[in-house]
Amino acid sequence: MKGLLRKTLCVLAGAMLLLGGVSVHADETPEKVTVIYGGSSWLGHYPAWVGIEKGLFQKHGLGVLFQNFYASSGRMGSLVAGDLDVASTGSISAIALMAAGSKGFMAFATPDSYATVEGIIANENIKTIADLKGKRIAAPFASSAHVLVLDILEQHGLDPEKDLTLLNLKVNEMPAAMGSGEIDACAAWTPHFNKLLNMPGNHLLVDDTEFSLYKKYKLGPGPDLLVVRKEFAQKYPNTCKAFVKGYFEAVDMLINDPEESAKVLVKLTNLSMEDQMTVLQDISWIPGQEQRALMVDPGDFVTGMQQLAEFLVKHKQIDNAPAVNEWIEESMVP
Amino acid sequence: MEINTPSKSLAVSIVSLVIFITTWELICRLGFIEPLFLPAPSQILSRAVKMIENGQLISHTLASTRRVMVGFFVSSMVAIPFGIFLGSSRFFMAVFDPIISLLRPLPSMSWIPLSLLWLGITETQKYSIVFMGSFAPSLLYIIEATKSIDPLLIRAARNLGASKLDVMKEVILPGSLPQIIAGLKVMLGIAWTCIISAELVAAREGLGFMIMNGKEYFQTDTVLLGMVMISITVMVIDVVFRKFERRLLPWTR
């Protein structure tokens, strides 16, 4: 059934591409005209969405199919299982998959740097981090928000096992739990982050700029990473190049024309135009020409990722820290 | 080969298990399957040792056992009298049959949204998932067990002057109890299948939590260890249940 759906989508994308009429230089013609992209409503997927909606991939002879996944782990699992070709993922899942020894994927870029779009939101009784002692705080385990909570608690000398109750809760279940008073605080990311903040009585306790690696390296708790299935990259190099071109043109559009981008993004995020513009203001998009400095030899971002891997080992989230630079596909870094 | 003694049967089972595990280990060691998709038994064992050492395996197992046993116990305590009552009354069976038929096919996971609204993210919510997952099937087993009593026996008892209560105590209960116990044994296994749903939301320990958290970190060995622990725990509880059954029903030995 899944295979049939995928084939149907591919045929549709191919047909759309032919009808759209494309002009691609002969020697750079993509070997495969469809790319299946794994995304969600998280900001790390904005460029792919804008690229699709604004026809930027189509301009390079590609039809990109946007497949929604709730969590990065599901997306990464599908990527290595061969159901996706390219995806953007939170680094935690990518590092966990590296630590598990999977060589089925490679990383090639980081699209954004963000701050203040993720954080810990608390009810009115909690004024400081120290007030969390003895309280119930929720975070989706194995996510950037979870890492942020562990780090903030450590910075303030609180033990998540002894000093408070840390619960595993999905971000979309948090508003109800906060509303009913079952939890006193929670860690979430946009767009749920904004929704939680807008609830009466809630306030921002701390955001991702307080994350220890952000203070040192400007690296958030779960920076976004663009990944490609290794077999796909080897088999279809021109397709990958075309994807990268279209993707970073979308990044340029997000930088130069955020309002036009926001108009198509609200379809993905269901935020109001005003909230969408606020989220966009908090993101620093990283254009193609800056990627090599971040990703290669070894690159500032890769160095930061390595630190994050070691942080995860320290907090007993993964068994060993993988050598992140072994998963970088230099040929795809713009 | 003829298997005519329990020891021979046990020997065959052990040999079959050893062959299965050895083949699995070899397939993984020879690199036919990536460890991410299927870790070797030795890798699972090594994860088990690590988690026993830090106490996590025991605490996850105990947390899940508590949730299953509480949910299952409450479910049985409601289902046994109610099932016997419905099994002995055609009128009330007709009244409740449509409701039971509506509840019976619902998977435990479908109760998560409602249970969260009604009970929040508490332990009671987790017990309720096990309760709802095992109640309707248990009830049906008990109704069927009660109905299976030969009506001739009931009529004979009545003719000999037994009251309704006497018939219940002396005929229906002893007659249906072996089947009820057999049904509950099956239902206990089904109650364990609800643990993943029960620990999907707001859990921080338990085998279901361990499996789902292992999945998030691509620790397939942890996922498989959680599955193995569920099977082992069910087997241990089954042995205890059988001993209890022998004591309760000495005439069935």
mmCIF file of N, CA, C and O in Angstrom, chain B residues 33-87:
data_model
loop_
_atom_site.group_PDB
_atom_site.id
_atom_site.type_symbol
_atom_site.label_atom_id
_atom_site.label_comp_id
_atom_site.label_asym_id
_atom_site.label_seq_id
_atom_site.Cartn_x
_atom_site.Cartn_y
_atom_site.Cartn_z
ATOM 1 N N ILE B 33 22.573 -8.842 8.056
ATOM 2 C CA ILE B 33 21.614 -7.807 8.482
ATOM 3 C C ILE B 33 22.348 -6.767 9.314
ATOM 4 O O ILE B 33 23.147 -7.111 10.195
ATOM 5 N N GLU B 34 22.066 -5.497 9.012
ATOM 6 C CA GLU B 34 22.689 -4.403 9.769
ATOM 7 C C GLU B 34 22.169 -4.435 11.211
ATOM 8 O O GLU B 34 20.952 -4.631 11.413
ATOM 9 N N PRO B 35 23.053 -4.245 12.214
ATOM 10 C CA PRO B 35 22.600 -4.286 13.620
ATOM 11 C C PRO B 35 21.467 -3.307 13.920
ATOM 12 O O PRO B 35 20.664 -3.546 14.814
ATOM 13 N N LEU B 36 21.399 -2.201 13.157
ATOM 14 C CA LEU B 36 20.327 -1.230 13.370
ATOM 15 C C LEU B 36 18.960 -1.882 13.142
ATOM 16 O O LEU B 36 17.980 -1.561 13.820
ATOM 17 N N PHE B 37 18.903 -2.802 12.171
ATOM 18 C CA PHE B 37 17.616 -3.438 11.851
ATOM 19 C C PHE B 37 17.373 -4.684 12.700
ATOM 20 O O PHE B 37 16.242 -4.974 13.057
ATOM 21 N N LEU B 38 18.445 -5.424 12.994
ATOM 22 C CA LEU B 38 18.297 -6.585 13.879
ATOM 23 C C LEU B 38 19.614 -6.845 14.608
ATOM 24 O O LEU B 38 20.567 -7.370 14.027
ATOM 25 N N PRO B 39 19.694 -6.474 15.886
ATOM 26 C CA PRO B 39 20.927 -6.729 16.629
ATOM 27 C C PRO B 39 21.074 -8.216 16.982
ATOM 28 O O PRO B 39 20.063 -8.917 17.099
ATOM 29 N N ALA B 40 22.320 -8.657 17.156
ATOM 30 C CA ALA B 40 22.569 -10.059 17.503
ATOM 31 C C ALA B 40 22.115 -10.334 18.942
ATOM 32 O O ALA B 40 22.116 -9.418 19.769
ATOM 33 N N PRO B 41 21.756 -11.597 19.242
ATOM 34 C CA PRO B 41 21.368 -11.934 20.634
ATOM 35 C C PRO B 41 22.438 -11.528 21.643
ATOM 36 O O PRO B 41 22.117 -11.073 22.744
ATOM 37 N N SER B 42 23.729 -11.665 21.249
ATOM 38 C CA SER B 42 24.803 -11.304 22.190
ATOM 39 C C SER B 42 24.768 -9.809 22.512
ATOM 40 O O SER B 42 25.071 -9.402 23.632
ATOM 41 N N GLN B 43 24.388 -8.998 21.509
ATOM 42 C CA GLN B 43 24.299 -7.543 21.724
ATOM 43 C C GLN B 43 23.143 -7.228 22.693
ATOM 44 O O GLN B 43 23.266 -6.350 23.551
ATOM 45 N N ILE B 44 22.055 -7.976 22.537
ATOM 46 C CA ILE B 44 20.895 -7.766 23.426
ATOM 47 C C ILE B 44 21.275 -8.173 24.852
ATOM 48 O O ILE B 44 20.951 -7.493 25.826
ATOM 49 N N LEU B 45 22.020 -9.290 24.953
ATOM 50 C CA LEU B 45 22.457 -9.775 26.261
ATOM 51 C C LEU B 45 23.364 -8.748 26.933
ATOM 52 O O LEU B 45 23.239 -8.461 28.129
ATOM 53 N N SER B 46 24.256 -8.182 26.122
ATOM 54 C CA SER B 46 25.192 -7.200 26.691
ATOM 55 C C SER B 46 24.421 -5.960 27.179
ATOM 56 O O SER B 46 24.737 -5.378 28.219
ATOM 57 N N ARG B 47 23.384 -5.549 26.423
ATOM 58 C CA ARG B 47 22.534 -4.427 26.858
ATOM 59 C C ARG B 47 21.808 -4.802 28.165
ATOM 60 O O ARG B 47 21.690 -3.985 29.076
ATOM 61 N N ALA B 48 21.366 -6.065 28.241
ATOM 62 C CA ALA B 48 20.652 -6.513 29.439
ATOM 63 C C ALA B 48 21.565 -6.434 30.665
ATOM 64 O O ALA B 48 21.154 -5.936 31.723
ATOM 65 N N VAL B 49 22.816 -6.898 30.499
ATOM 66 C CA VAL B 49 23.774 -6.877 31.618
ATOM 67 C C VAL B 49 23.976 -5.434 32.096
ATOM 68 O O VAL B 49 23.916 -5.139 33.294
ATOM 69 N N LYS B 50 24.163 -4.539 31.111
ATOM 70 C CA LYS B 50 24.386 -3.128 31.434
ATOM 71 C C LYS B 50 23.180 -2.552 32.209
ATOM 72 O O LYS B 50 23.340 -1.851 33.203
ATOM 73 N N MET B 51 21.980 -2.878 31.741
ATOM 74 C CA MET B 51 20.781 -2.314 32.372
ATOM 75 C C MET B 51 20.437 -2.987 33.702
ATOM 76 O O MET B 51 19.748 -2.386 34.529
ATOM 77 N N ILE B 52 20.921 -4.217 33.876
ATOM 78 C CA ILE B 52 20.726 -4.863 35.191
ATOM 79 C C ILE B 52 21.667 -4.203 36.191
ATOM 80 O O ILE B 52 21.292 -3.884 37.319
ATOM 81 N N GLU B 53 22.899 -3.948 35.726
ATOM 82 C CA GLU B 53 23.901 -3.335 36.610
ATOM 83 C C GLU B 53 23.449 -1.972 37.130
ATOM 84 O O GLU B 53 23.646 -1.643 38.292
ATOM 85 N N ASN B 54 22.846 -1.172 36.222
ATOM 86 C CA ASN B 54 22.426 0.158 36.711
ATOM 87 C C ASN B 54 21.002 0.160 37.284
ATOM 88 O O ASN B 54 20.459 1.220 37.616
ATOM 89 N N GLY B 55 20.405 -1.005 37.359
ATOM 90 C CA GLY B 55 19.102 -1.138 38.018
ATOM 91 C C GLY B 55 17.902 -0.763 37.157
ATOM 92 O O GLY B 55 16.757 -0.881 37.596
ATOM 93 N N GLN B 56 18.166 -0.302 35.927
ATOM 94 C CA GLN B 56 17.052 0.185 35.089
ATOM 95 C C GLN B 56 16.121 -0.939 34.647
ATOM 96 O O GLN B 56 14.901 -0.756 34.610
ATOM 97 N N LEU B 57 16.704 -2.091 34.324
ATOM 98 C CA LEU B 57 15.878 -3.179 33.786
ATOM 99 C C LEU B 57 14.848 -3.644 34.815
ATOM 100 O O LEU B 57 13.674 -3.851 34.495
ATOM 101 N N ILE B 58 15.309 -3.770 36.051
ATOM 102 C CA ILE B 58 14.407 -4.212 37.116
ATOM 103 C C ILE B 58 13.304 -3.171 37.340
ATOM 104 O O ILE B 58 12.126 -3.501 37.421
ATOM 105 N N SER B 59 13.711 -1.890 37.374
ATOM 106 C CA SER B 59 12.698 -0.868 37.670
ATOM 107 C C SER B 59 11.694 -0.755 36.517
ATOM 108 O O SER B 59 10.493 -0.577 36.768
ATOM 109 N N HIS B 60 12.146 -0.882 35.266
ATOM 110 C CA HIS B 60 11.203 -0.847 34.136
ATOM 111 C C HIS B 60 10.240 -2.046 34.214
ATOM 112 O O HIS B 60 9.032 -1.898 34.006
ATOM 113 N N THR B 61 10.795 -3.223 34.541
ATOM 114 C CA THR B 61 9.966 -4.441 34.584
ATOM 115 C C THR B 61 8.936 -4.341 35.710
ATOM 116 O O THR B 61 7.759 -4.658 35.511
ATOM 117 N N LEU B 62 9.385 -3.871 36.870
ATOM 118 C CA LEU B 62 8.456 -3.761 38.002
ATOM 119 C C LEU B 62 7.347 -2.740 37.730
ATOM 120 O O LEU B 62 6.181 -2.974 38.058
ATOM 121 N N ALA B 63 7.741 -1.621 37.093
ATOM 122 C CA ALA B 63 6.740 -0.576 36.810
ATOM 123 C C ALA B 63 5.655 -1.125 35.876
ATOM 124 O O ALA B 63 4.456 -0.922 36.117
ATOM 125 N N SER B 64 6.078 -1.828 34.835
ATOM 126 C CA SER B 64 5.090 -2.377 33.888
ATOM 127 C C SER B 64 4.253 -3.469 34.541
ATOM 128 O O SER B 64 3.040 -3.543 34.323
ATOM 129 N N THR B 65 4.920 -4.325 35.349
ATOM 130 C CA THR B 65 4.191 -5.416 36.002
ATOM 131 C C THR B 65 3.105 -4.836 36.910
ATOM 132 O O THR B 65 1.971 -5.308 36.907
ATOM 133 N N ARG B 66 3.469 -3.781 37.639
ATOM 134 C CA ARG B 66 2.486 -3.154 38.536
ATOM 135 C C ARG B 66 1.284 -2.632 37.735
ATOM 136 O O ARG B 66 0.136 -2.896 38.073
ATOM 137 N N ARG B 67 1.581 -1.942 36.620
ATOM 138 C CA ARG B 67 0.492 -1.357 35.810
ATOM 139 C C ARG B 67 -0.409 -2.452 35.237
ATOM 140 O O ARG B 67 -1.638 -2.334 35.275
ATOM 141 N N VAL B 68 0.226 -3.511 34.719
ATOM 142 C CA VAL B 68 -0.576 -4.582 34.116
ATOM 143 C C VAL B 68 -1.400 -5.282 35.191
ATOM 144 O O VAL B 68 -2.602 -5.513 35.008
ATOM 145 N N MET B 69 -0.762 -5.589 36.326
ATOM 146 C CA MET B 69 -1.461 -6.358 37.346
ATOM 147 C C MET B 69 -2.631 -5.562 37.956
ATOM 148 O O MET B 69 -3.705 -6.113 38.169
ATOM 149 N N VAL B 70 -2.413 -4.261 38.191
ATOM 150 C CA VAL B 70 -3.504 -3.448 38.750
ATOM 151 C C VAL B 70 -4.655 -3.365 37.742
ATOM 152 O O VAL B 70 -5.819 -3.629 38.074
ATOM 153 N N GLY B 71 -4.318 -3.022 36.488
ATOM 154 C CA GLY B 71 -5.353 -2.901 35.445
ATOM 155 C C GLY B 71 -6.085 -4.213 35.248
ATOM 156 O O GLY B 71 -7.323 -4.239 35.149
ATOM 157 N N PHE B 72 -5.329 -5.298 35.222
ATOM 158 C CA PHE B 72 -5.932 -6.616 34.983
ATOM 159 C C PHE B 72 -6.767 -7.067 36.185
ATOM 160 O O PHE B 72 -7.855 -7.617 36.025
ATOM 161 N N PHE B 73 -6.265 -6.812 37.387
ATOM 162 C CA PHE B 73 -6.978 -7.219 38.602
ATOM 163 C C PHE B 73 -8.344 -6.503 38.679
ATOM 164 O O PHE B 73 -9.373 -7.138 38.891
ATOM 165 N N VAL B 74 -8.317 -5.193 38.457
ATOM 166 C CA VAL B 74 -9.568 -4.423 38.523
ATOM 167 C C VAL B 74 -10.519 -4.910 37.425
ATOM 168 O O VAL B 74 -11.720 -5.115 37.658
ATOM 169 N N SER B 75 -9.954 -5.144 36.241
ATOM 170 C CA SER B 75 -10.771 -5.622 35.119
ATOM 171 C C SER B 75 -11.418 -6.968 35.460
ATOM 172 O O SER B 75 -12.615 -7.177 35.222
ATOM 173 N N SER B 76 -10.648 -7.883 36.061
ATOM 174 C CA SER B 76 -11.182 -9.209 36.415
ATOM 175 C C SER B 76 -12.233 -9.100 37.510
ATOM 176 O O SER B 76 -13.259 -9.784 37.470
ATOM 177 N N MET B 77 -11.969 -8.215 38.481
ATOM 178 C CA MET B 77 -12.904 -8.072 39.601
ATOM 179 C C MET B 77 -14.273 -7.556 39.134
ATOM 180 O O MET B 77 -15.294 -7.831 39.731
ATOM 181 N N VAL B 78 -14.242 -6.765 38.059
ATOM 182 C CA VAL B 78 -15.512 -6.278 37.521
ATOM 183 C C VAL B 78 -16.101 -7.323 36.568
ATOM 184 O O VAL B 78 -17.302 -7.620 36.597
ATOM 185 N N ALA B 79 -15.229 -7.906 35.733
ATOM 186 C CA ALA B 79 -15.710 -8.809 34.671
ATOM 187 C C ALA B 79 -16.263 -10.117 35.229
ATOM 188 O O ALA B 79 -17.256 -10.641 34.694
ATOM 189 N N ILE B 80 -15.673 -10.678 36.312
ATOM 190 C CA ILE B 80 -16.118 -11.996 36.807
ATOM 191 C C ILE B 80 -17.578 -11.949 37.304
ATOM 192 O O ILE B 80 -18.422 -12.670 36.760
ATOM 193 N N PRO B 81 -17.908 -11.095 38.277
ATOM 194 C CA PRO B 81 -19.326 -11.107 38.718
ATOM 195 C C PRO B 81 -20.291 -10.659 37.617
ATOM 196 O O PRO B 81 -21.357 -11.243 37.442
ATOM 197 N N PHE B 82 -19.856 -9.645 36.859
ATOM 198 C CA PHE B 82 -20.738 -9.126 35.816
ATOM 199 C C PHE B 82 -20.947 -10.178 34.713
ATOM 200 O O PHE B 82 -22.067 -10.376 34.227
ATOM 201 N N GLY B 83 -19.880 -10.881 34.375
ATOM 202 C CA GLY B 83 -19.951 -11.913 33.329
ATOM 203 C C GLY B 83 -20.832 -13.079 33.764
ATOM 204 O O GLY B 83 -21.642 -13.589 32.984
ATOM 205 N N ILE B 84 -20.702 -13.483 35.046
ATOM 206 C CA ILE B 84 -21.523 -14.592 35.561
ATOM 207 C C ILE B 84 -22.995 -14.159 35.565
ATOM 208 O O ILE B 84 -23.887 -14.910 35.159
ATOM 209 N N PHE B 85 -23.206 -12.916 35.978
ATOM 210 C CA PHE B 85 -24.573 -12.385 36.009
ATOM 211 C C PHE B 85 -25.191 -12.384 34.601
ATOM 212 O O PHE B 85 -26.299 -12.875 34.387
ATOM 213 N N LEU B 86 -24.439 -11.874 33.633
ATOM 214 C CA LEU B 86 -24.971 -11.806 32.263
ATOM 215 C C LEU B 86 -25.128 -13.197 31.659
ATOM 216 O O LEU B 86 -26.091 -13.463 30.938
ATOM 217 N N GLY B 87 -24.177 -14.089 32.015
ATOM 218 C CA GLY B 87 -24.232 -15.450 31.489
ATOM 219 C C GLY B 87 -25.431 -16.228 32.017
ATOM 220 O O GLY B 87 -25.885 -17.190 31.391
#
